[in-house]
Short mmCIF file of C-alpha atoms in Angstrom, two decimals:
data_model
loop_
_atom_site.label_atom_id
_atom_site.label_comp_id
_atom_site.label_asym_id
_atom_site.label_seq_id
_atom_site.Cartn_x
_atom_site.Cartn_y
_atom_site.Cartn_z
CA UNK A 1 47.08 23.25 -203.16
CA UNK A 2 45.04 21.57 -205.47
CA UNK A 3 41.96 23.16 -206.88
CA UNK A 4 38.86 20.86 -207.48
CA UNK A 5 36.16 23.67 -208.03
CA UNK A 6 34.30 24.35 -211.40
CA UNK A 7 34.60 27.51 -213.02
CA UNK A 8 31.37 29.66 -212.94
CA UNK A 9 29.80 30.50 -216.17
CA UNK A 10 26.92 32.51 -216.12
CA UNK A 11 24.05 30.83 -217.64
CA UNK A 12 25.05 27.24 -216.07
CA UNK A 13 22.74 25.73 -214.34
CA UNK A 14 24.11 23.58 -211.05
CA UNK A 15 20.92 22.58 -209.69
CA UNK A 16 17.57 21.71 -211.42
CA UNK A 17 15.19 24.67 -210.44
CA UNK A 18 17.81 26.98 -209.23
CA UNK A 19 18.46 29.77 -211.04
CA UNK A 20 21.52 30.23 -213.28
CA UNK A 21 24.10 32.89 -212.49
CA UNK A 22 23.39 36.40 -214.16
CA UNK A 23 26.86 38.43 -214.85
CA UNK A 24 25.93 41.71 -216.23
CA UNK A 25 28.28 44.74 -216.88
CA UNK A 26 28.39 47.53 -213.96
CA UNK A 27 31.64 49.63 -214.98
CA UNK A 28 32.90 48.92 -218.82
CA UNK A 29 36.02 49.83 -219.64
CA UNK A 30 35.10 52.30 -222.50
CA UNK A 31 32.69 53.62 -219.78
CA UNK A 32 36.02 53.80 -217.29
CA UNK A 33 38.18 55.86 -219.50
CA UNK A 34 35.49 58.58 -219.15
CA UNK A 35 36.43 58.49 -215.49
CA UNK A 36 39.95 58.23 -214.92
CA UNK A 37 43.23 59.30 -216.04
CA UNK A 38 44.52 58.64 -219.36
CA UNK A 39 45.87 55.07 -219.89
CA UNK A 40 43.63 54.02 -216.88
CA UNK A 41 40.80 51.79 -217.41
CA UNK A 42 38.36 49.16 -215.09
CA UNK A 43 35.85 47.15 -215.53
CA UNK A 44 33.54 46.01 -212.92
CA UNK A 45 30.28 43.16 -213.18
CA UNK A 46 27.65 42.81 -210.87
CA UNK A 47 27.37 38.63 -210.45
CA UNK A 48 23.53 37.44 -209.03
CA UNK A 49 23.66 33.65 -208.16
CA UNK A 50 22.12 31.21 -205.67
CA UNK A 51 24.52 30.33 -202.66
CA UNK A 52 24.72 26.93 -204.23
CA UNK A 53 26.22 27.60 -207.65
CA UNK A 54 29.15 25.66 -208.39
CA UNK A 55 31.40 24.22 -206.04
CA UNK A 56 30.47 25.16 -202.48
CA UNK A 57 30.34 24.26 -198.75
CA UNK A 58 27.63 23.91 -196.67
CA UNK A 59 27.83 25.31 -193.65
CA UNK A 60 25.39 24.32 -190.27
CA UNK A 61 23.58 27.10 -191.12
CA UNK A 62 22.34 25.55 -194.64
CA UNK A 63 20.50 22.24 -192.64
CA UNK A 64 20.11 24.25 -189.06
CA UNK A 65 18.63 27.47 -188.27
CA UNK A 66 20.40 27.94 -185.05
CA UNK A 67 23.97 26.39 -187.07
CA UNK A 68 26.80 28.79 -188.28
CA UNK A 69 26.68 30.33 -191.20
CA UNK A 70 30.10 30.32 -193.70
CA UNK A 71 31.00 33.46 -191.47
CA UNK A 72 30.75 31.63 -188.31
CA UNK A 73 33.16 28.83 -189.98
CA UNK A 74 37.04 28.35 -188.31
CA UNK A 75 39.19 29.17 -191.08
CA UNK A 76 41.40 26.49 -189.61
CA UNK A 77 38.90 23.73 -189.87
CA UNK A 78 39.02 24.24 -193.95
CA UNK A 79 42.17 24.20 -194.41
CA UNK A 80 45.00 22.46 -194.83
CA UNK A 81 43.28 19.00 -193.63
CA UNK A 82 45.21 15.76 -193.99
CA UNK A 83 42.99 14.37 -196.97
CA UNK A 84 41.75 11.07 -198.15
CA UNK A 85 40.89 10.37 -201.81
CA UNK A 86 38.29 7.63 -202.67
CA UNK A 87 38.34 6.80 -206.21
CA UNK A 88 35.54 5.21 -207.15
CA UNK A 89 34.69 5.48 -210.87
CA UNK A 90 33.89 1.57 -211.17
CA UNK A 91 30.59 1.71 -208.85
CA UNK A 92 27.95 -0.99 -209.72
CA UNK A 93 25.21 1.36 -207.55
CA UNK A 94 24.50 5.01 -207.08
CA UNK A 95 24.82 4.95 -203.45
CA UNK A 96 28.39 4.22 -202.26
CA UNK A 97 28.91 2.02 -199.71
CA UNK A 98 30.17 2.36 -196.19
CA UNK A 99 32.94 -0.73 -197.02
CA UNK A 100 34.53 1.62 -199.29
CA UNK A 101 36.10 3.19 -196.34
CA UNK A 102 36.78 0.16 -194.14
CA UNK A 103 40.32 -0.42 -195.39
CA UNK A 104 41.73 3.19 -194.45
CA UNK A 105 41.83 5.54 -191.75
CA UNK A 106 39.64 8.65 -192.07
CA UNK A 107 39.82 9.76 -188.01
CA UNK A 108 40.37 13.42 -188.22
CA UNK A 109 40.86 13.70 -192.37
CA UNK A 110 38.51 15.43 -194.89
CA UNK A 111 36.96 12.86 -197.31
CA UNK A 112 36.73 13.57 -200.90
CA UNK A 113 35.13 10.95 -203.18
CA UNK A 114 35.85 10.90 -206.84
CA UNK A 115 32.87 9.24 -208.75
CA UNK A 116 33.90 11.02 -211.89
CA UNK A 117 30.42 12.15 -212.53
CA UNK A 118 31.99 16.02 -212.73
CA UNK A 119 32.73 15.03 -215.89
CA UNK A 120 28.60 15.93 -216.80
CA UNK A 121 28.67 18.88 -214.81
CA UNK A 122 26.59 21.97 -216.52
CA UNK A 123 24.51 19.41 -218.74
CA UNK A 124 21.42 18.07 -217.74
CA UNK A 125 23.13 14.65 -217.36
CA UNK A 126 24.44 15.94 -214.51
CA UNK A 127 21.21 15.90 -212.14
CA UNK A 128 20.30 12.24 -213.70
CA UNK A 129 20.48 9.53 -211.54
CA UNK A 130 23.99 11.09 -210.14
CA UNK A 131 26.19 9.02 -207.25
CA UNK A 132 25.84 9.67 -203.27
CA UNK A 133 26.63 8.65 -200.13
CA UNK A 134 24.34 5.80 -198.73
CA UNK A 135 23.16 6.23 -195.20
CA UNK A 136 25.42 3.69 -193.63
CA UNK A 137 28.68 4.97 -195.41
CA UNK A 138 27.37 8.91 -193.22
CA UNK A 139 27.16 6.79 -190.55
CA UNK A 140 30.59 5.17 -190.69
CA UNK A 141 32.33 8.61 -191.91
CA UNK A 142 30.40 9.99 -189.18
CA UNK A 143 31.59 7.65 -186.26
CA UNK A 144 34.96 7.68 -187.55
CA UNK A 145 35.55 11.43 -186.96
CA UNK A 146 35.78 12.98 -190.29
CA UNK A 147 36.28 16.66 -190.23
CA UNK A 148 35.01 17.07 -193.96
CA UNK A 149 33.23 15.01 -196.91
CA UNK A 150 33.25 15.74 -200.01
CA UNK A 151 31.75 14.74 -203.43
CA UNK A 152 32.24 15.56 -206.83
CA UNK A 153 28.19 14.92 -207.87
CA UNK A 154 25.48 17.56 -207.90
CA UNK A 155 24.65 16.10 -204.19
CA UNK A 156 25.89 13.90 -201.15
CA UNK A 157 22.48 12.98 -200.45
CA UNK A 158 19.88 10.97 -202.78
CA UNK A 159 17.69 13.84 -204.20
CA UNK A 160 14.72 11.89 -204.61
CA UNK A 161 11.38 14.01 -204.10
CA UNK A 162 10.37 14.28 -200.07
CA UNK A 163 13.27 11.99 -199.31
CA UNK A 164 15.58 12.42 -196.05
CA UNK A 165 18.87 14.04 -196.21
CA UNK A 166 20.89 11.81 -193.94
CA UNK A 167 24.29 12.84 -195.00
CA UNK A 168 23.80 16.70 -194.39
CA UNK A 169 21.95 16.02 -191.24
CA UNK A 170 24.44 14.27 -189.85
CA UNK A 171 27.10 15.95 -191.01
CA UNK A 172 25.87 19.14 -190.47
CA UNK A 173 24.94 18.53 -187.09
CA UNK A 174 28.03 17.03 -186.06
CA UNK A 175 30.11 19.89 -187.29
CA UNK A 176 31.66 17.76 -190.20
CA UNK A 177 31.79 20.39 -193.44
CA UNK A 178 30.53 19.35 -196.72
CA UNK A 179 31.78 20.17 -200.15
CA UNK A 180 29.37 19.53 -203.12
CA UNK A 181 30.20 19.91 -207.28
CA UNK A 182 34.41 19.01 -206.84
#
């Protein structure tokens, strides 16, 4: 098991406009001692964040009203997935390409692409001008039966203002999870 989630902090802010995760104290553990036998001590937070705060997966629910929700989810289609890793730190564009993917099979495999822009995650680098999938490389991943895609950039999609999200649309639709912030 390899663990490509971020850590979250409160104060960080994942996406521009969103708030920031809140962790105050519920329970201290001075406030604990008062409460239980000697030598026995808790403490307890309350955490208030935005479903998409750090690393997360979208579920059909997120792009569909009618779609499951993260309880609806088959534990089995998370898990243990035969996995593909596309490194692709040396992009000359934003949007990566669907010929990325040509040379390997992806039928049935959860997709993770590794841009390296994680590297600006929690600065305000991170939401500038960040990587995504282009429309043709959903399309491909899409027709080649992925069961998952993931990215390690603040979005799959191009998060220009109005624009189409082709990538969670499809995705979504078609039952293929998505994993944003690795």
């Amino acid at each position: 098991v390899v663990d490509l989630s971020h850590v979250i902090r409160e104060g960080v802010v994942t996406l521009p406009g969103v708030p920031a995760p809140v962790i105050t104290p519920h329970l201290t553990r001075e406030d604990s001692r008062r409460a239980y036998a000697a030598g026995t001590e808790f403490a307890m937070d309350v955490i208030t964040l935005p479903g998409n705060t750090g690393t997360y997966l979208d579920s059909p629910w997120h792009r569909y009203a009618a779609g499951a929700d993260l309880a609806g989810l088959e534990l089995a289609s998370l898990i243990d997935l035969p996995t593909e890793v596309f490194h692709l730190t040396d992009l000359s564009s934003r949007a990566i390409p669907a010929e990325v993917f040509w040379d390997r099979d992806v039928r049935g495999k959860a997709v993770l692409l590794h841009t390296g822009w994680d590297r600006h995650f929690g600065t305000p680098d991170y939401a500038a001008a960040p990587p995504y999938l282009s429309p043709a490389g959903v399309e491909y991943l899409a027709d080649q039966g992925v069961l998952l895609v993931g990215i390690d950039a603040i979005n799959i999609d191009d998060m220009v203002p109005g624009g189409e999200r082709p990538a969670h649309t499809t995705f979504l639709g078609a039952g293929i999870h998505v994993v944003e912030h690795l």
